[in-house]
Amino acid sequence: MLQYLIDEHRNSKKRGLEDSTTIDHLLSLQKLEPEYYTDEIIKGLVLILILGGSESTAVTIEWAMALLLNHPDALNKVREEIDIHVGQGRLMEESDLSKLWVPSKCHL
């Protein structure tokens, strides 16, 4: 899967598509120092970034939920505001976040 991602970025450069992602930057470094930036090393770096990002996000959400559960007044304020602006008939979407004051202060 990661090799496919690297190949896609490499091919998009050949087609003249300009992106400025971490993979694009690593591929640029690969041209300068191929012995230090092999595809295997790039895959490892990308995997570390993916795992590191998802781990920290999961821990942050876990702590936010724990804090809300231990502070029922704050949890009720969040629930009330979501019910007012989103309702119970659908799931909350990213576009709803700008309408919500309390959850944004909880950094959820």
Short mmCIF file of N, CA and C in Angstrom, two decimals:
data_model
loop_
_atom_site.label_atom_id
_atom_site.label_comp_id
_atom_site.label_asym_id
_atom_site.label_seq_id
_atom_site.Cartn_x
_atom_site.Cartn_y
_atom_site.Cartn_z
N MET A 1 0.82 -1.19 0.00
CA MET A 1 0.00 0.00 0.00
C MET A 1 0.88 1.26 0.00
N LEU A 2 1.88 1.30 0.86
CA LEU A 2 2.74 2.49 0.91
C LEU A 2 3.55 2.65 -0.37
N GLN A 3 3.97 1.52 -0.97
CA GLN A 3 4.71 1.62 -2.22
C GLN A 3 3.81 2.21 -3.31
N TYR A 4 2.54 1.81 -3.31
CA TYR A 4 1.58 2.36 -4.27
C TYR A 4 1.48 3.89 -4.09
N LEU A 5 1.41 4.33 -2.84
CA LEU A 5 1.32 5.76 -2.54
C LEU A 5 2.55 6.51 -3.04
N ILE A 6 3.72 5.94 -2.80
CA ILE A 6 4.96 6.56 -3.28
C ILE A 6 4.98 6.60 -4.80
N ASP A 7 4.58 5.49 -5.44
CA ASP A 7 4.55 5.44 -6.91
C ASP A 7 3.58 6.47 -7.48
N GLU A 8 2.44 6.64 -6.83
CA GLU A 8 1.45 7.63 -7.28
C GLU A 8 2.04 9.04 -7.24
N HIS A 9 2.73 9.35 -6.17
CA HIS A 9 3.35 10.68 -6.06
C HIS A 9 4.46 10.85 -7.09
N ARG A 10 5.22 9.80 -7.29
CA ARG A 10 6.31 9.86 -8.28
C ARG A 10 5.72 10.07 -9.68
N ASN A 11 4.65 9.35 -10.01
CA ASN A 11 4.01 9.47 -11.33
C ASN A 11 3.32 10.81 -11.51
N SER A 12 2.76 11.37 -10.45
CA SER A 12 2.10 12.68 -10.58
C SER A 12 3.13 13.76 -10.91
N LYS A 13 4.33 13.62 -10.39
CA LYS A 13 5.40 14.56 -10.73
C LYS A 13 5.76 14.45 -12.21
N LYS A 14 5.79 13.21 -12.72
CA LYS A 14 6.12 13.00 -14.14
C LYS A 14 5.05 13.61 -15.04
N ARG A 15 3.80 13.60 -14.56
CA ARG A 15 2.70 14.16 -15.35
C ARG A 15 2.61 15.68 -15.19
N GLY A 16 3.51 16.24 -14.40
CA GLY A 16 3.54 17.69 -14.23
C GLY A 16 2.61 18.22 -13.15
N LEU A 17 2.01 17.34 -12.37
CA LEU A 17 1.14 17.78 -11.29
C LEU A 17 2.00 18.18 -10.10
N GLU A 18 1.76 19.37 -9.60
CA GLU A 18 2.56 19.87 -8.48
C GLU A 18 1.79 19.74 -7.18
N ASP A 19 2.37 19.08 -6.25
CA ASP A 19 1.85 18.97 -4.89
C ASP A 19 3.00 19.21 -3.95
N SER A 20 2.71 19.60 -2.77
CA SER A 20 3.77 19.81 -1.81
C SER A 20 3.43 19.03 -0.55
N THR A 21 3.60 17.73 -0.64
CA THR A 21 3.32 16.87 0.51
C THR A 21 4.63 16.37 1.08
N THR A 22 4.54 15.71 2.21
CA THR A 22 5.73 15.13 2.82
C THR A 22 6.36 14.11 1.89
N ILE A 23 5.54 13.30 1.24
CA ILE A 23 6.08 12.30 0.32
C ILE A 23 6.78 12.98 -0.85
N ASP A 24 6.21 14.04 -1.37
CA ASP A 24 6.86 14.78 -2.46
C ASP A 24 8.22 15.31 -2.02
N HIS A 25 8.27 15.83 -0.81
CA HIS A 25 9.54 16.35 -0.30
C HIS A 25 10.57 15.22 -0.16
N LEU A 26 10.13 14.08 0.38
CA LEU A 26 11.05 12.95 0.52
C LEU A 26 11.52 12.44 -0.83
N LEU A 27 10.64 12.46 -1.83
CA LEU A 27 11.06 12.04 -3.17
C LEU A 27 12.06 13.03 -3.77
N SER A 28 11.92 14.30 -3.44
CA SER A 28 12.92 15.28 -3.89
C SER A 28 14.27 15.01 -3.24
N LEU A 29 14.24 14.66 -1.97
CA LEU A 29 15.49 14.32 -1.28
C LEU A 29 16.10 13.04 -1.85
N GLN A 30 15.23 12.13 -2.29
CA GLN A 30 15.71 10.88 -2.88
C GLN A 30 16.53 11.15 -4.14
N LYS A 31 16.13 12.16 -4.90
CA LYS A 31 16.89 12.51 -6.10
C LYS A 31 18.27 13.04 -5.74
N LEU A 32 18.36 13.78 -4.63
CA LEU A 32 19.63 14.36 -4.21
C LEU A 32 20.55 13.35 -3.54
N GLU A 33 19.95 12.50 -2.70
CA GLU A 33 20.74 11.52 -1.95
C GLU A 33 20.04 10.16 -1.97
N PRO A 34 20.08 9.47 -3.10
CA PRO A 34 19.34 8.21 -3.23
C PRO A 34 19.76 7.12 -2.25
N GLU A 35 21.01 7.17 -1.80
CA GLU A 35 21.47 6.13 -0.87
C GLU A 35 20.86 6.30 0.52
N TYR A 36 20.44 7.52 0.87
CA TYR A 36 19.85 7.78 2.18
C TYR A 36 18.32 7.78 2.16
N TYR A 37 17.74 7.96 0.99
CA TYR A 37 16.28 8.05 0.88
C TYR A 37 15.77 7.01 -0.11
N THR A 38 15.95 5.74 0.24
CA THR A 38 15.42 4.66 -0.60
C THR A 38 13.91 4.61 -0.41
N ASP A 39 13.23 3.87 -1.28
CA ASP A 39 11.78 3.70 -1.11
C ASP A 39 11.46 3.06 0.23
N GLU A 40 12.31 2.13 0.68
CA GLU A 40 12.08 1.47 1.97
C GLU A 40 12.15 2.47 3.12
N ILE A 41 13.11 3.36 3.08
CA ILE A 41 13.24 4.37 4.14
C ILE A 41 12.06 5.34 4.08
N ILE A 42 11.66 5.74 2.90
CA ILE A 42 10.51 6.64 2.76
C ILE A 42 9.25 5.97 3.29
N LYS A 43 9.05 4.69 2.97
CA LYS A 43 7.88 3.96 3.49
C LYS A 43 7.92 3.92 5.01
N GLY A 44 9.08 3.69 5.59
CA GLY A 44 9.21 3.67 7.04
C GLY A 44 8.87 5.00 7.67
N LEU A 45 9.36 6.08 7.07
CA LEU A 45 9.07 7.42 7.60
C LEU A 45 7.58 7.74 7.51
N VAL A 46 6.96 7.40 6.39
CA VAL A 46 5.52 7.65 6.22
C VAL A 46 4.72 6.83 7.24
N LEU A 47 5.11 5.59 7.45
CA LEU A 47 4.42 4.74 8.41
C LEU A 47 4.53 5.32 9.83
N ILE A 48 5.70 5.81 10.19
CA ILE A 48 5.88 6.43 11.50
C ILE A 48 4.97 7.64 11.65
N LEU A 49 4.87 8.45 10.60
CA LEU A 49 4.00 9.63 10.66
C LEU A 49 2.54 9.24 10.81
N ILE A 50 2.12 8.21 10.07
CA ILE A 50 0.72 7.76 10.15
C ILE A 50 0.42 7.22 11.53
N LEU A 51 1.27 6.33 12.02
CA LEU A 51 1.03 5.72 13.33
C LEU A 51 1.13 6.75 14.45
N GLY A 52 2.11 7.63 14.36
CA GLY A 52 2.26 8.66 15.39
C GLY A 52 1.08 9.60 15.43
N GLY A 53 0.58 9.98 14.28
CA GLY A 53 -0.57 10.88 14.22
C GLY A 53 -1.84 10.25 14.74
N SER A 54 -2.07 8.99 14.39
CA SER A 54 -3.31 8.33 14.85
C SER A 54 -3.25 8.02 16.33
N GLU A 55 -2.08 7.68 16.84
CA GLU A 55 -1.94 7.39 18.27
C GLU A 55 -2.21 8.63 19.10
N SER A 56 -1.62 9.76 18.74
CA SER A 56 -1.81 10.97 19.53
C SER A 56 -3.25 11.46 19.46
N THR A 57 -3.88 11.30 18.29
CA THR A 57 -5.29 11.69 18.15
C THR A 57 -6.17 10.81 19.02
N ALA A 58 -5.92 9.51 19.01
CA ALA A 58 -6.72 8.59 19.82
C ALA A 58 -6.58 8.89 21.30
N VAL A 59 -5.37 9.17 21.75
CA VAL A 59 -5.15 9.48 23.16
C VAL A 59 -5.84 10.79 23.54
N THR A 60 -5.78 11.78 22.68
CA THR A 60 -6.43 13.07 22.94
C THR A 60 -7.94 12.89 23.06
N ILE A 61 -8.53 12.14 22.15
CA ILE A 61 -9.98 11.90 22.20
C ILE A 61 -10.34 11.12 23.46
N GLU A 62 -9.54 10.13 23.80
CA GLU A 62 -9.79 9.33 25.00
C GLU A 62 -9.79 10.21 26.26
N TRP A 63 -8.82 11.11 26.37
CA TRP A 63 -8.75 12.00 27.52
C TRP A 63 -9.91 12.99 27.52
N ALA A 64 -10.27 13.52 26.37
CA ALA A 64 -11.40 14.45 26.29
C ALA A 64 -12.69 13.77 26.76
N MET A 65 -12.90 12.54 26.31
CA MET A 65 -14.10 11.81 26.73
C MET A 65 -14.07 11.52 28.23
N ALA A 66 -12.90 11.13 28.74
CA ALA A 66 -12.79 10.85 30.18
C ALA A 66 -13.09 12.11 30.99
N LEU A 67 -12.55 13.25 30.56
CA LEU A 67 -12.81 14.50 31.27
C LEU A 67 -14.28 14.89 31.22
N LEU A 68 -14.91 14.72 30.07
CA LEU A 68 -16.34 15.04 29.97
C LEU A 68 -17.17 14.11 30.85
N LEU A 69 -16.81 12.84 30.89
CA LEU A 69 -17.55 11.90 31.74
C LEU A 69 -17.38 12.22 33.22
N ASN A 70 -16.24 12.77 33.58
CA ASN A 70 -16.00 13.13 34.98
C ASN A 70 -16.52 14.52 35.33
N HIS A 71 -17.02 15.25 34.34
CA HIS A 71 -17.61 16.57 34.57
C HIS A 71 -18.97 16.62 33.87
N PRO A 72 -19.99 16.03 34.51
CA PRO A 72 -21.31 15.91 33.89
C PRO A 72 -21.92 17.25 33.45
N ASP A 73 -21.63 18.33 34.17
CA ASP A 73 -22.17 19.64 33.77
C ASP A 73 -21.64 20.04 32.40
N ALA A 74 -20.35 19.86 32.18
CA ALA A 74 -19.75 20.19 30.88
C ALA A 74 -20.30 19.27 29.79
N LEU A 75 -20.45 17.99 30.11
CA LEU A 75 -21.00 17.03 29.14
C LEU A 75 -22.41 17.43 28.75
N ASN A 76 -23.22 17.84 29.71
CA ASN A 76 -24.59 18.25 29.41
C ASN A 76 -24.63 19.50 28.54
N LYS A 77 -23.72 20.46 28.77
CA LYS A 77 -23.66 21.65 27.92
C LYS A 77 -23.33 21.27 26.48
N VAL A 78 -22.38 20.37 26.32
CA VAL A 78 -22.00 19.92 24.97
C VAL A 78 -23.18 19.23 24.30
N ARG A 79 -23.84 18.33 25.03
CA ARG A 79 -25.00 17.61 24.48
C ARG A 79 -26.11 18.57 24.06
N GLU A 80 -26.43 19.52 24.96
CA GLU A 80 -27.50 20.47 24.67
C GLU A 80 -27.21 21.27 23.40
N GLU A 81 -25.99 21.75 23.29
CA GLU A 81 -25.65 22.57 22.12
C GLU A 81 -25.70 21.74 20.83
N ILE A 82 -25.23 20.52 20.89
CA ILE A 82 -25.28 19.65 19.70
C ILE A 82 -26.73 19.38 19.34
N ASP A 83 -27.58 19.11 20.34
CA ASP A 83 -29.00 18.87 20.07
C ASP A 83 -29.66 20.09 19.44
N ILE A 84 -29.31 21.29 19.90
CA ILE A 84 -29.90 22.52 19.36
C ILE A 84 -29.47 22.75 17.91
N HIS A 85 -28.19 22.66 17.63
CA HIS A 85 -27.67 23.03 16.32
C HIS A 85 -27.63 21.89 15.30
N VAL A 86 -27.54 20.65 15.78
CA VAL A 86 -27.46 19.51 14.86
C VAL A 86 -28.72 18.68 14.91
N GLY A 87 -29.26 18.50 16.10
CA GLY A 87 -30.44 17.66 16.28
C GLY A 87 -30.03 16.21 16.47
N GLN A 88 -31.05 15.36 16.59
CA GLN A 88 -30.77 13.95 16.81
C GLN A 88 -31.09 13.10 15.59
N GLY A 89 -31.55 13.75 14.53
CA GLY A 89 -31.95 13.01 13.33
C GLY A 89 -30.81 12.66 12.39
N ARG A 90 -29.60 13.19 12.67
CA ARG A 90 -28.46 12.90 11.79
C ARG A 90 -27.17 12.97 12.59
N LEU A 91 -26.10 12.50 11.98
CA LEU A 91 -24.79 12.59 12.60
C LEU A 91 -24.21 13.99 12.38
N MET A 92 -23.38 14.41 13.30
CA MET A 92 -22.73 15.70 13.17
C MET A 92 -21.71 15.65 12.04
N GLU A 93 -21.61 16.74 11.28
CA GLU A 93 -20.66 16.84 10.18
C GLU A 93 -19.66 17.94 10.48
N GLU A 94 -18.56 17.94 9.75
CA GLU A 94 -17.52 18.95 9.97
C GLU A 94 -18.07 20.37 9.81
N SER A 95 -19.00 20.55 8.88
CA SER A 95 -19.56 21.89 8.65
C SER A 95 -20.37 22.39 9.85
N ASP A 96 -20.78 21.49 10.75
CA ASP A 96 -21.52 21.89 11.95
C ASP A 96 -20.62 22.50 13.01
N LEU A 97 -19.33 22.22 12.95
CA LEU A 97 -18.42 22.65 14.01
C LEU A 97 -18.39 24.17 14.18
N SER A 98 -18.51 24.91 13.10
CA SER A 98 -18.45 26.37 13.20
C SER A 98 -19.67 26.94 13.93
N LYS A 99 -20.75 26.18 14.02
CA LYS A 99 -21.96 26.63 14.70
C LYS A 99 -21.93 26.35 16.20
N LEU A 100 -21.00 25.52 16.63
CA LEU A 100 -20.98 25.06 18.01
C LEU A 100 -19.93 25.81 18.81
N TRP A 101 -20.35 26.41 19.92
CA TRP A 101 -19.41 27.15 20.74
C TRP A 101 -18.77 26.25 21.80
N VAL A 102 -19.58 25.51 22.54
CA VAL A 102 -19.05 24.73 23.67
C VAL A 102 -18.10 23.62 23.22
N PRO A 103 -18.47 22.75 22.25
CA PRO A 103 -17.51 21.71 21.86
C PRO A 103 -16.20 22.26 21.32
N SER A 104 -16.24 23.42 20.67
CA SER A 104 -14.98 23.98 20.17
C SER A 104 -14.08 24.41 21.32
N LYS A 105 -14.66 24.79 22.43
CA LYS A 105 -13.87 25.16 23.60
C LYS A 105 -13.34 23.91 24.31
N CYS A 106 -13.97 22.77 24.07
CA CYS A 106 -13.49 21.50 24.64
C CYS A 106 -12.44 20.88 23.74
N HIS A 107 -12.21 21.47 22.56
CA HIS A 107 -11.25 20.96 21.58
C HIS A 107 -11.56 19.53 21.18
N LEU A 108 -12.84 19.26 20.94
CA LEU A 108 -13.25 17.94 20.47
C LEU A 108 -13.21 17.89 18.97
#
